[in-house]
PDB file of C-alpha atoms and ligand atoms in Angstrom:
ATOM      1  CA  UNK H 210       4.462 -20.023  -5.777  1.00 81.00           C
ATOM      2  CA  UNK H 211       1.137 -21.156  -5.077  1.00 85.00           C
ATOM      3  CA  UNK H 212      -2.025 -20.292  -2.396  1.00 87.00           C
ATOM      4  CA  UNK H 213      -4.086 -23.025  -0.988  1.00 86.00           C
ATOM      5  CA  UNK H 214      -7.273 -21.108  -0.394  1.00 89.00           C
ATOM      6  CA  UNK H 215      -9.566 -22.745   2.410  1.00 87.00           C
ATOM      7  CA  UNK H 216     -13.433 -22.326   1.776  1.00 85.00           C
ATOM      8  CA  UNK H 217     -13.368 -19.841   5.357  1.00 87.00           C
ATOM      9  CA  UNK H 218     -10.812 -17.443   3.557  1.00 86.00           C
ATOM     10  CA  UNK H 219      -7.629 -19.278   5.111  1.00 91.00           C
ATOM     11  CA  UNK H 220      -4.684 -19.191   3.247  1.00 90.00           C
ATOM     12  CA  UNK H 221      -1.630 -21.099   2.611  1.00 92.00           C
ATOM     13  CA  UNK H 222       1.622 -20.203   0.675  1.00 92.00           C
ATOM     14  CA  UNK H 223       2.820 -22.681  -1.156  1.00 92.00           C
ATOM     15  CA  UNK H 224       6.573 -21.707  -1.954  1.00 88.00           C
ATOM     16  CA  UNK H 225       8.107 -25.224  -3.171  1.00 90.00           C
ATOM     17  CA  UNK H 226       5.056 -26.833  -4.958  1.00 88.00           C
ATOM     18  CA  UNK H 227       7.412 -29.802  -6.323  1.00 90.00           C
ATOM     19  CA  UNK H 228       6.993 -31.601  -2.537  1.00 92.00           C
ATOM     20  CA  UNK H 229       3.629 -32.377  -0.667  1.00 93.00           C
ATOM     21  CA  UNK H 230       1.956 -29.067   1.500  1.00 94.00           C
ATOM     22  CA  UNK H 231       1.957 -29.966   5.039  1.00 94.00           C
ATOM     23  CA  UNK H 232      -1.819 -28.034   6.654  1.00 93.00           C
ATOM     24  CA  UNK H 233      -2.837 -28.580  10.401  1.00 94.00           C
ATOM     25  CA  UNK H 234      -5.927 -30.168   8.455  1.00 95.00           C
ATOM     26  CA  UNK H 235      -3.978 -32.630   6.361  1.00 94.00           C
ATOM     27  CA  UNK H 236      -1.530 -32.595   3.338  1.00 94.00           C
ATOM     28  CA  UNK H 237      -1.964 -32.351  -0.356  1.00 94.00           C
ATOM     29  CA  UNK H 238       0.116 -33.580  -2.548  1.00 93.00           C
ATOM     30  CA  UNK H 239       2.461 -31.943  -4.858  1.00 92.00           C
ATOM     31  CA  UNK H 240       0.803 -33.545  -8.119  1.00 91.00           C
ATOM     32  CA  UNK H 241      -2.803 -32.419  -6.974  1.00 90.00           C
ATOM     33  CA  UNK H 242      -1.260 -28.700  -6.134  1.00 89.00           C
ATOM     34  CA  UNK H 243       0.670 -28.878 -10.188  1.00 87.00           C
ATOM     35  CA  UNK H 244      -3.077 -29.781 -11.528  1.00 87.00           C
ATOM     36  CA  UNK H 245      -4.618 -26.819  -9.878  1.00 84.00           C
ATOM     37  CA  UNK H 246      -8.512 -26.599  -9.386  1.00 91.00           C
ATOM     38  CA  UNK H 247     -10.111 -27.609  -5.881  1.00 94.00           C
ATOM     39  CA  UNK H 248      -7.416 -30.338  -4.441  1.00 92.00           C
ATOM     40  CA  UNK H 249      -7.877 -32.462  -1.386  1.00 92.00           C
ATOM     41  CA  UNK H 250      -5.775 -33.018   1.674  1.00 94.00           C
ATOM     42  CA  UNK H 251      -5.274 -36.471   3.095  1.00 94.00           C
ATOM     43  CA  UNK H 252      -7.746 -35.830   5.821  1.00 94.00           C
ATOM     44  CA  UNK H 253     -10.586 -34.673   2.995  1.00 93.00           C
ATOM     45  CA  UNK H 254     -10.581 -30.868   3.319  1.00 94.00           C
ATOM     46  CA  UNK H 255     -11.004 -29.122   0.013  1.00 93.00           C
ATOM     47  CA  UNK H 256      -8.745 -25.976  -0.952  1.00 94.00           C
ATOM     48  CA  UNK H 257      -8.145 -24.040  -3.980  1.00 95.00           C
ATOM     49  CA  UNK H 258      -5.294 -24.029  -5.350  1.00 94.00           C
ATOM     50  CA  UNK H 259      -4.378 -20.480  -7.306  1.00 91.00           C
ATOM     51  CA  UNK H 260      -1.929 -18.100  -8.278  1.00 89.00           C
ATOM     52  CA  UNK H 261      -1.107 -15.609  -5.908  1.00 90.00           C
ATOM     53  CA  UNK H 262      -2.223 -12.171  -7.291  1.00 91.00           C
ATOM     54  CA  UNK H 263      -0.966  -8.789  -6.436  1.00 94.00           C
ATOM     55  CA  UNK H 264      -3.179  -8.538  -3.470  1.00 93.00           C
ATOM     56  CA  UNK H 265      -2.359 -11.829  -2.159  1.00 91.00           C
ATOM     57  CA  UNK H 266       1.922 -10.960  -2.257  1.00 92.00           C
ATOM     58  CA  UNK H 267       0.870  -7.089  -0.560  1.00 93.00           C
ATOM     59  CA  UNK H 268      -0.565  -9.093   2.504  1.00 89.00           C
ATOM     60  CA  UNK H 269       3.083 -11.195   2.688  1.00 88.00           C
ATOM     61  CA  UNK H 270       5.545  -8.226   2.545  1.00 90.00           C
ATOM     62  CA  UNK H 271       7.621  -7.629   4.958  1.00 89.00           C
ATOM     63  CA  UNK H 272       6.796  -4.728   7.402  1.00 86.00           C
ATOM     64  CA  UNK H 273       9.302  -1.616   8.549  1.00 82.00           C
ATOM     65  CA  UNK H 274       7.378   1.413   9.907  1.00 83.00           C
ATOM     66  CA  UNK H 275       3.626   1.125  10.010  1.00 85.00           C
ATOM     67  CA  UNK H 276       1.757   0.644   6.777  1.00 90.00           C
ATOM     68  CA  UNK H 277      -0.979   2.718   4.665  1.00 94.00           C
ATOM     69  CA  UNK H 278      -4.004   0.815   5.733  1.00 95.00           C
ATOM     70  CA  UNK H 279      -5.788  -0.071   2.215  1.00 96.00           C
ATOM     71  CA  UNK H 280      -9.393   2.173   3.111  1.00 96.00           C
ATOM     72  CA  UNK H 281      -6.634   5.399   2.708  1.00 98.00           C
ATOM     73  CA  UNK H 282      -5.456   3.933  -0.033  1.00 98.00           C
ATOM     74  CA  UNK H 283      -8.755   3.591  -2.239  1.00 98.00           C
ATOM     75  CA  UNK H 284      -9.796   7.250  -1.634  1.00 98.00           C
ATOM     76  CA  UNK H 285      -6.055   8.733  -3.236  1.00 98.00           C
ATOM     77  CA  UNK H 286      -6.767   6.446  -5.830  1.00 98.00           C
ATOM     78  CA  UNK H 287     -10.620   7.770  -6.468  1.00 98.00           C
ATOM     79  CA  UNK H 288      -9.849  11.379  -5.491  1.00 98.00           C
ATOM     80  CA  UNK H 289      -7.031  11.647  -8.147  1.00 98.00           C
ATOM     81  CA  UNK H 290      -8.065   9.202 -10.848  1.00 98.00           C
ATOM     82  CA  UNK H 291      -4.577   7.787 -11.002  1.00 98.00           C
ATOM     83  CA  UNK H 292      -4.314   6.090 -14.387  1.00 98.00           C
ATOM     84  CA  UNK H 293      -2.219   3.825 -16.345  1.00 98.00           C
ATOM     85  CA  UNK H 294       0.063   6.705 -18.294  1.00 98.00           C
ATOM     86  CA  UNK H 295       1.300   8.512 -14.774  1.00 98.00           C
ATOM     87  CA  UNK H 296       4.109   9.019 -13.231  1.00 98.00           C
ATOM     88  CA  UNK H 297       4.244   9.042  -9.828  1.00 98.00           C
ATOM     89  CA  UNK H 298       6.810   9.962  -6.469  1.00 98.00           C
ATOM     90  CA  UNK H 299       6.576   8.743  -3.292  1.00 98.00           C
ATOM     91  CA  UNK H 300       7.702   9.413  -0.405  1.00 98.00           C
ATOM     92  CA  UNK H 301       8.539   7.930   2.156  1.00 97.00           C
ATOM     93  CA  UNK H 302       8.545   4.408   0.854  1.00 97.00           C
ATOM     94  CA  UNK H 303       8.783   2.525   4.381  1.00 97.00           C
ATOM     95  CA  UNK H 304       7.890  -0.790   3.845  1.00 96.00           C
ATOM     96  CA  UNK H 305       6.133   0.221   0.396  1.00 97.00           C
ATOM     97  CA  UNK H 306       2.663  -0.739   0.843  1.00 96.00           C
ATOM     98  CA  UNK H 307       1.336   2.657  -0.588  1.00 98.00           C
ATOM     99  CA  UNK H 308       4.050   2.605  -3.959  1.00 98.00           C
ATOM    100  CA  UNK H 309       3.218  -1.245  -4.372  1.00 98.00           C
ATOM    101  CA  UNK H 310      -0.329  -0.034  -4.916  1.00 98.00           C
ATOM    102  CA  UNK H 311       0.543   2.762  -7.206  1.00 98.00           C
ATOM    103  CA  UNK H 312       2.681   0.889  -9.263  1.00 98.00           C
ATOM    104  CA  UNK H 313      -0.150  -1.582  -9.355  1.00 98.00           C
ATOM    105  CA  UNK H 314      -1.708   1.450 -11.383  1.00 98.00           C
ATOM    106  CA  UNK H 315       0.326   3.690 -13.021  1.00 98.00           C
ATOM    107  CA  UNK H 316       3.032   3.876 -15.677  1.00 98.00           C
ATOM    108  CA  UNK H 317       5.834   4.423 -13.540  1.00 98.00           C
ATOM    109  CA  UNK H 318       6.468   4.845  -9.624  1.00 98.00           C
ATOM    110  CA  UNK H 319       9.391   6.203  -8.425  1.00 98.00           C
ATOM    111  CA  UNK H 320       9.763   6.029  -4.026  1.00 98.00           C
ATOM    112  CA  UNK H 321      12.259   8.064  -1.867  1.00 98.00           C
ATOM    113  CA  UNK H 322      13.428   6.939   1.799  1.00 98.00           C
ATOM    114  CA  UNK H 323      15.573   7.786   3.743  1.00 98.00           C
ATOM    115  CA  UNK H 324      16.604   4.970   5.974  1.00 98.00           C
ATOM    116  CA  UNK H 325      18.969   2.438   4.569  1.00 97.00           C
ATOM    117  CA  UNK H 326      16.981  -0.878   6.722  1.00 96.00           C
ATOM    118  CA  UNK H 327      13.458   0.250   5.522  1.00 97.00           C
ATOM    119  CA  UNK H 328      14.904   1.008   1.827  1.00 97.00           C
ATOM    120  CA  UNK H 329      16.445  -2.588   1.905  1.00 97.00           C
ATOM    121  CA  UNK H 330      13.016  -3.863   3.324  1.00 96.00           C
ATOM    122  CA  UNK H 331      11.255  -2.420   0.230  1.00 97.00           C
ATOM    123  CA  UNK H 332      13.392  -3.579  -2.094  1.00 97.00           C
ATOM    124  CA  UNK H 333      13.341  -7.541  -0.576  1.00 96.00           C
ATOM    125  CA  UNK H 334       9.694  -6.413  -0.932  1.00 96.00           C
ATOM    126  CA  UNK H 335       9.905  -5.561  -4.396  1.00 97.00           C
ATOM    127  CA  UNK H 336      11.744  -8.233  -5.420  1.00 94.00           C
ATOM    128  CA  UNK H 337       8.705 -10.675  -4.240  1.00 91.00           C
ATOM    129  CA  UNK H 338       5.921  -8.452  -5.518  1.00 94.00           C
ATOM    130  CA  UNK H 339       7.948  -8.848  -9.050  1.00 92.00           C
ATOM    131  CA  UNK H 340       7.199  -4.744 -10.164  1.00 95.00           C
ATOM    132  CA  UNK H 341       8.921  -3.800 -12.674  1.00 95.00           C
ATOM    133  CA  UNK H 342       7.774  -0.039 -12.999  1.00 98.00           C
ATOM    134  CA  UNK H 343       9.165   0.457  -9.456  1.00 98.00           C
ATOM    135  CA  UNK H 344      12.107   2.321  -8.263  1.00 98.00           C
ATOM    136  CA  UNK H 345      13.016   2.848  -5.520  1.00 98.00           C
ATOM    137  CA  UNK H 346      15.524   5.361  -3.927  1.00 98.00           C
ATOM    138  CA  UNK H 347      17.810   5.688  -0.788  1.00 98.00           C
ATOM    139  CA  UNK H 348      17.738   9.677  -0.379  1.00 98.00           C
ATOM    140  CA  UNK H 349      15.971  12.152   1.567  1.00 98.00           C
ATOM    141  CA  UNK H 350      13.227  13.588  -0.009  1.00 98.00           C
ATOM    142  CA  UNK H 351      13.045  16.764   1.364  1.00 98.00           C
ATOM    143  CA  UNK H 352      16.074  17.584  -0.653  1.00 98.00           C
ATOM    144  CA  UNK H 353      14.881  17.439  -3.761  1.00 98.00           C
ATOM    145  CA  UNK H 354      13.059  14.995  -6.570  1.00 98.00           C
ATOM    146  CA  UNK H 355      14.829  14.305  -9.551  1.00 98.00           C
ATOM    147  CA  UNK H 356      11.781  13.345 -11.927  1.00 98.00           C
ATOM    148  CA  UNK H 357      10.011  16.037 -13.260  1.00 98.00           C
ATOM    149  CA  UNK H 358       6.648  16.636 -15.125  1.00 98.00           C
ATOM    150  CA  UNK H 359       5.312  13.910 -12.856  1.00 98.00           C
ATOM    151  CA  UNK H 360       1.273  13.570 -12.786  1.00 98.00           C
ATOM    152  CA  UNK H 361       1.188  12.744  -8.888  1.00 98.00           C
ATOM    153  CA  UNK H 362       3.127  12.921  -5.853  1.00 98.00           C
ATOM    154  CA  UNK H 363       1.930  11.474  -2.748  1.00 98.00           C
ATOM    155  CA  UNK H 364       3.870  12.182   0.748  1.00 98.00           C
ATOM    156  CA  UNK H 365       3.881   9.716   4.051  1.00 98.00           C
ATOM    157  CA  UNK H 366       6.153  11.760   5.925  1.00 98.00           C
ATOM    158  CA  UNK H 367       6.720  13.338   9.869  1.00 98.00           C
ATOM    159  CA  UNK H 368       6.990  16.434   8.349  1.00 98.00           C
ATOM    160  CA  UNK H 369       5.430  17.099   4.942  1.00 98.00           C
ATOM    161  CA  UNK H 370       5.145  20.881   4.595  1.00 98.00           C
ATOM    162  CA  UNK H 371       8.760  20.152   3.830  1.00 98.00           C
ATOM    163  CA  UNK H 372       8.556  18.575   0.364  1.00 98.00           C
ATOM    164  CA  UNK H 373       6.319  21.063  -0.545  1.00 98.00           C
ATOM    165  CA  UNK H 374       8.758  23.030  -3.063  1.00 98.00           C
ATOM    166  CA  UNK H 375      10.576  20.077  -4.158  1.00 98.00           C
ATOM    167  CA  UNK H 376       7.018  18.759  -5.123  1.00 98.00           C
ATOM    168  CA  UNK H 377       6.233  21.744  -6.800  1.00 98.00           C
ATOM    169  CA  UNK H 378       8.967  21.838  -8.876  1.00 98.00           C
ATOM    170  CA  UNK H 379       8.408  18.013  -9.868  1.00 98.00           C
ATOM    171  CA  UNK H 380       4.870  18.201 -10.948  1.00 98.00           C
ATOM    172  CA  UNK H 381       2.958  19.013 -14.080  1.00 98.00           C
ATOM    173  CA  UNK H 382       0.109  21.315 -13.816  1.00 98.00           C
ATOM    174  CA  UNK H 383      -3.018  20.622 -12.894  1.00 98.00           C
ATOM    175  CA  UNK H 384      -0.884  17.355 -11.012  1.00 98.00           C
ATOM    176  CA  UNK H 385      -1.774  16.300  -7.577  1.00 98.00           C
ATOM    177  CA  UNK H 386      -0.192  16.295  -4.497  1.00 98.00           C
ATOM    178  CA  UNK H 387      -1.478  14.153  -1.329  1.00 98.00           C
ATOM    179  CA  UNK H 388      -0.588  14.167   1.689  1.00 98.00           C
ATOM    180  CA  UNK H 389      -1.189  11.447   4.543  1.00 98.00           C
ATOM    181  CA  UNK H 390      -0.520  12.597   8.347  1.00 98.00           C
ATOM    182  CA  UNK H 391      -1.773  10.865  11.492  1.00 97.00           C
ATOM    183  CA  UNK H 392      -2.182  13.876  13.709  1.00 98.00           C
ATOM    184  CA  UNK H 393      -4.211  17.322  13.623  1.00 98.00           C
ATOM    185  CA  UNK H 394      -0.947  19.350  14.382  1.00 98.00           C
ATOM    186  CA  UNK H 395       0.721  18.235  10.960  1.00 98.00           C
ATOM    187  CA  UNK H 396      -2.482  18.786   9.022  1.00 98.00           C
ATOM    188  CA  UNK H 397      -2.806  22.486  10.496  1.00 98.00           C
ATOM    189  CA  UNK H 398       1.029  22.793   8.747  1.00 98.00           C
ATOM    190  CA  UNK H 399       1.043  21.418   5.750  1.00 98.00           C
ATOM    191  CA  UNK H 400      -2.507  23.118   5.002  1.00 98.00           C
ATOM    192  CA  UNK H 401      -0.967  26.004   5.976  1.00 98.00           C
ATOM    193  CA  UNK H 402       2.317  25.896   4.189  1.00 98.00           C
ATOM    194  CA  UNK H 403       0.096  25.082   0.653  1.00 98.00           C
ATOM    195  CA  UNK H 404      -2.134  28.276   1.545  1.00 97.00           C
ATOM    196  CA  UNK H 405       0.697  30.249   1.814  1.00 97.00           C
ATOM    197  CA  UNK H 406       2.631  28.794  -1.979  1.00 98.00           C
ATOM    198  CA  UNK H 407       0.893  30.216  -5.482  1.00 97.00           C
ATOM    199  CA  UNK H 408       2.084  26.945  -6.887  1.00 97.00           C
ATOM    200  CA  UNK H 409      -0.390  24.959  -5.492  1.00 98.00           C
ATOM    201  CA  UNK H 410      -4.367  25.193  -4.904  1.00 98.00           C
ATOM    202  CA  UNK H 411      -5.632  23.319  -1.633  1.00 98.00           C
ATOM    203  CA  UNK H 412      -8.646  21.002  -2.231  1.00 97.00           C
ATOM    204  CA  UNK H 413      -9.699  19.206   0.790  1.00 98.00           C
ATOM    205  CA  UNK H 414      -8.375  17.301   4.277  1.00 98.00           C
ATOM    206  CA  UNK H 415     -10.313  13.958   4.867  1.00 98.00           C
ATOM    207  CA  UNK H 416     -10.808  11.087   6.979  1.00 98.00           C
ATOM    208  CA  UNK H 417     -12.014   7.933   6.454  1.00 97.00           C
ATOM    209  CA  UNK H 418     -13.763   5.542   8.589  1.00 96.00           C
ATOM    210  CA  UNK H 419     -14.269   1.697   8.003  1.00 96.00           C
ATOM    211  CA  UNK H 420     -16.597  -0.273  10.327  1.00 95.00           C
ATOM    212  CA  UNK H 421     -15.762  -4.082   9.048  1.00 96.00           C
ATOM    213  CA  UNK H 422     -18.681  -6.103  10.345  1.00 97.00           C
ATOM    214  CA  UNK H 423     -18.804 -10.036  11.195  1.00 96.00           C
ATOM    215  CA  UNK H 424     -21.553 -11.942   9.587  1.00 96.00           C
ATOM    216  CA  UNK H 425     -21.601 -15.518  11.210  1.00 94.00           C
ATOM    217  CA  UNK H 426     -25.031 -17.129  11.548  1.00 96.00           C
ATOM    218  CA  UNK H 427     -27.364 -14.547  13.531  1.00 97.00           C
ATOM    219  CA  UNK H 428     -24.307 -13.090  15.546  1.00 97.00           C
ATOM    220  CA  UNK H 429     -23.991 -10.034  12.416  1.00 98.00           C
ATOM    221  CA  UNK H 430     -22.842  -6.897  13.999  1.00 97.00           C
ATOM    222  CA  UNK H 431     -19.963  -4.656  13.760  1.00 97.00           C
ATOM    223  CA  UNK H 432     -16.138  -6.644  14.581  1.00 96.00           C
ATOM    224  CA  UNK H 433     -14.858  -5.491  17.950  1.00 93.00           C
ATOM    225  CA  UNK H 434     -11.882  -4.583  17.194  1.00 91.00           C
ATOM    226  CA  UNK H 435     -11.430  -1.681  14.577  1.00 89.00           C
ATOM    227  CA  UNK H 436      -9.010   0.220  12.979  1.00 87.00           C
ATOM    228  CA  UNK H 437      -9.952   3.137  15.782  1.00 90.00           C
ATOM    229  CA  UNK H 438      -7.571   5.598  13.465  1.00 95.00           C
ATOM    230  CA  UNK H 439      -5.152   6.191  10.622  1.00 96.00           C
ATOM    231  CA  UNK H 440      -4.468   9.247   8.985  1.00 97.00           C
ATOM    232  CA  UNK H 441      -5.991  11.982   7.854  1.00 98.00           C
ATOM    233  CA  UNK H 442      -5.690  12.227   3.757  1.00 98.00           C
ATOM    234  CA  UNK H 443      -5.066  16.322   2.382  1.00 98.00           C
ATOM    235  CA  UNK H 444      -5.154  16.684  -1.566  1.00 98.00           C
ATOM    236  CA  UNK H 445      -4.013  19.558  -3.532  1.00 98.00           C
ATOM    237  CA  UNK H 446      -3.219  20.541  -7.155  1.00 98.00           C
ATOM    238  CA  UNK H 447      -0.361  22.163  -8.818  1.00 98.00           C
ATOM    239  CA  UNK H 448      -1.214  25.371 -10.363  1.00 96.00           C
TER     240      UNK H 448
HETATM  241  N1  SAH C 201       3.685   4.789   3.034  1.00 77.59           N
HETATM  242  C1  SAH C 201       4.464   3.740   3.648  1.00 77.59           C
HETATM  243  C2  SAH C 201       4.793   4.033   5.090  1.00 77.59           C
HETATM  244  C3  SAH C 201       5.656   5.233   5.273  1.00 77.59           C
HETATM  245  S1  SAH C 201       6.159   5.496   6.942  1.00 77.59           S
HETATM  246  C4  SAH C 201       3.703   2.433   3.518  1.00 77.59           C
HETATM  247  O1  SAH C 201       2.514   2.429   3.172  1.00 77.59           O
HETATM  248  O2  SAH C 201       4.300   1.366   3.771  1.00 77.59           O
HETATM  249  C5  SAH C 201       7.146   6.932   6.742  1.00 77.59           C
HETATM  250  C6  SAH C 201       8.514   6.669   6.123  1.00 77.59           C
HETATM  251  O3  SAH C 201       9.077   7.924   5.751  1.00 77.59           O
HETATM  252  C7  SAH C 201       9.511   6.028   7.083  1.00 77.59           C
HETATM  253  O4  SAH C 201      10.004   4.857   6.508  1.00 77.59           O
HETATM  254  C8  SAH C 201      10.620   7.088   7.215  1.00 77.59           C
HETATM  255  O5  SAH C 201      11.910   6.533   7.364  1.00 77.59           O
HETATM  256  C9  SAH C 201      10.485   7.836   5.902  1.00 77.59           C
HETATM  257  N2  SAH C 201      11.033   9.198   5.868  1.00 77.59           N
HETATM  258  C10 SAH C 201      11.036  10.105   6.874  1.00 77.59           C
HETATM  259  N3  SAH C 201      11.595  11.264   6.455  1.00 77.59           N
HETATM  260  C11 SAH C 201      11.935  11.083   5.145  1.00 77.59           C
HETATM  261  C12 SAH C 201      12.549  11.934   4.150  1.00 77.59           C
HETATM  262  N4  SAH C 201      12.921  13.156   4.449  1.00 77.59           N
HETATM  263  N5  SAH C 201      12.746  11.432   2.901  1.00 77.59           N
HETATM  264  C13 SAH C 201      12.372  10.145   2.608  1.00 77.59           C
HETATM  265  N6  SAH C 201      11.796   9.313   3.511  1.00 77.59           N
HETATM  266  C14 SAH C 201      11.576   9.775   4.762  1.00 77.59           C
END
């Protein structure tokens, strides 16, 4: 597969690069798309042409529930230092946006869900993001994780408080465990339920706020339209 990356940021995937690419501003041929570099369409508008990377295949996948947005993302990645010998669970997987990310990263990710359509949505996704460090699992979490001694779990779930033991019994000491909730009621819970278990120490509950801004000639001010609001991000530590 290939991208045809327009000077503005627009982007075209390429699936079949052994036949011309039609564009609304032209075509480029298939040789000129093999050669790589800057190509040409018919019409005379330059593109490069590159190999998708991993960030470029996470803005294809195909979307069940709605997805980690990537500003929550960053922060579990900088609050935990998530590094390339871990081994992660996730939970639940949904589309997989958030385990795509942390396989991206770590040694090995393992992701539970519990619907059978989102699991099979994950693993179509899988399949095109090609990781091989992946797996992914059709069960319910809340039940129980099977890997143990694992250096992070992160939970995207209605009701996290209750993967709370299961998580403790899963993770090393001194391993995280992050939680990501949209609303103030689940926070108050799951804060609560980790106060009230010795296995685990509560850190902090944050939010994060993105203002994207659009720079276009003199008219540079913040975008209209916003994320207005996400999740809120809680980390703790196994004791
Ligand atoms: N983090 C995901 C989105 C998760 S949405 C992403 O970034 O794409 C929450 C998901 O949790 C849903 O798919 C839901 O089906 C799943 N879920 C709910 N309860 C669960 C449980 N007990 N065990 C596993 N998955 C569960």
């Amino acid at each position: 597969m290939k991208i045809l990356l327009k000077k503005d940021g627009e982007k075209f995937f390429v699936r079949d690069d052994s036949r011309d690419y039609h564009t609304k501003y032209g075509f480029i041929k298939s040789a000129d798309m093999k050669k790589g570099g800057i190509a040409s369409t018919n019409t005379g508008t330059q593109m490069a042409v590159i190999k998708p990377s991993f960030i470029d295949l996470l803005g294809k996948i195909s979307r069940a529930p709605q997805i980690i947005p990537r500003k929550d993302v960053g922060i579990i990645i900088a609050e935990t230092g998530i590094g390339k010998s871990w081994k992660v669970v996730d939970a639940g997987t949904g589309s997989g946006a958030l385990a795509f990310m942390l396989a991206n990263i770590a040694k090995e990710v393992t992701s539970y869900e519990i619907r059978g359509d989102f699991y099979k949505i994950a693993l179509s996704n899988k399949e095109s993001i090609g990781l091989r460090n992946l797996k992914l699992k059709n069960k319910d979490i809340y039940l129980g994780i099977d890997e143990k001694n694992i250096d992070l779990a992160t939970l995207d779930l209605p009701e996290p408080w209750k993967a709370i033991e299961p998580a403790g019994k899963s993770l090393k000491t001194g391993g995280f465990l992050v939680s990501y909730s949209p609303t103030v009621p689940q926070v108050m819970d799951f804060v609560s339920a980790l106060r009230q278990n010795p296995a685990f120490v509560y850190l902090k509950a944050i939010e994060i706020l993105e203002r994207e801004w659009e720079v276009e000639d003199r008219k540079v001010r913040p975008m209209s339209q916003q994320i207005g609001h996400s999740g809120f991000i809680i980390f703790a530590r196994k004791v």
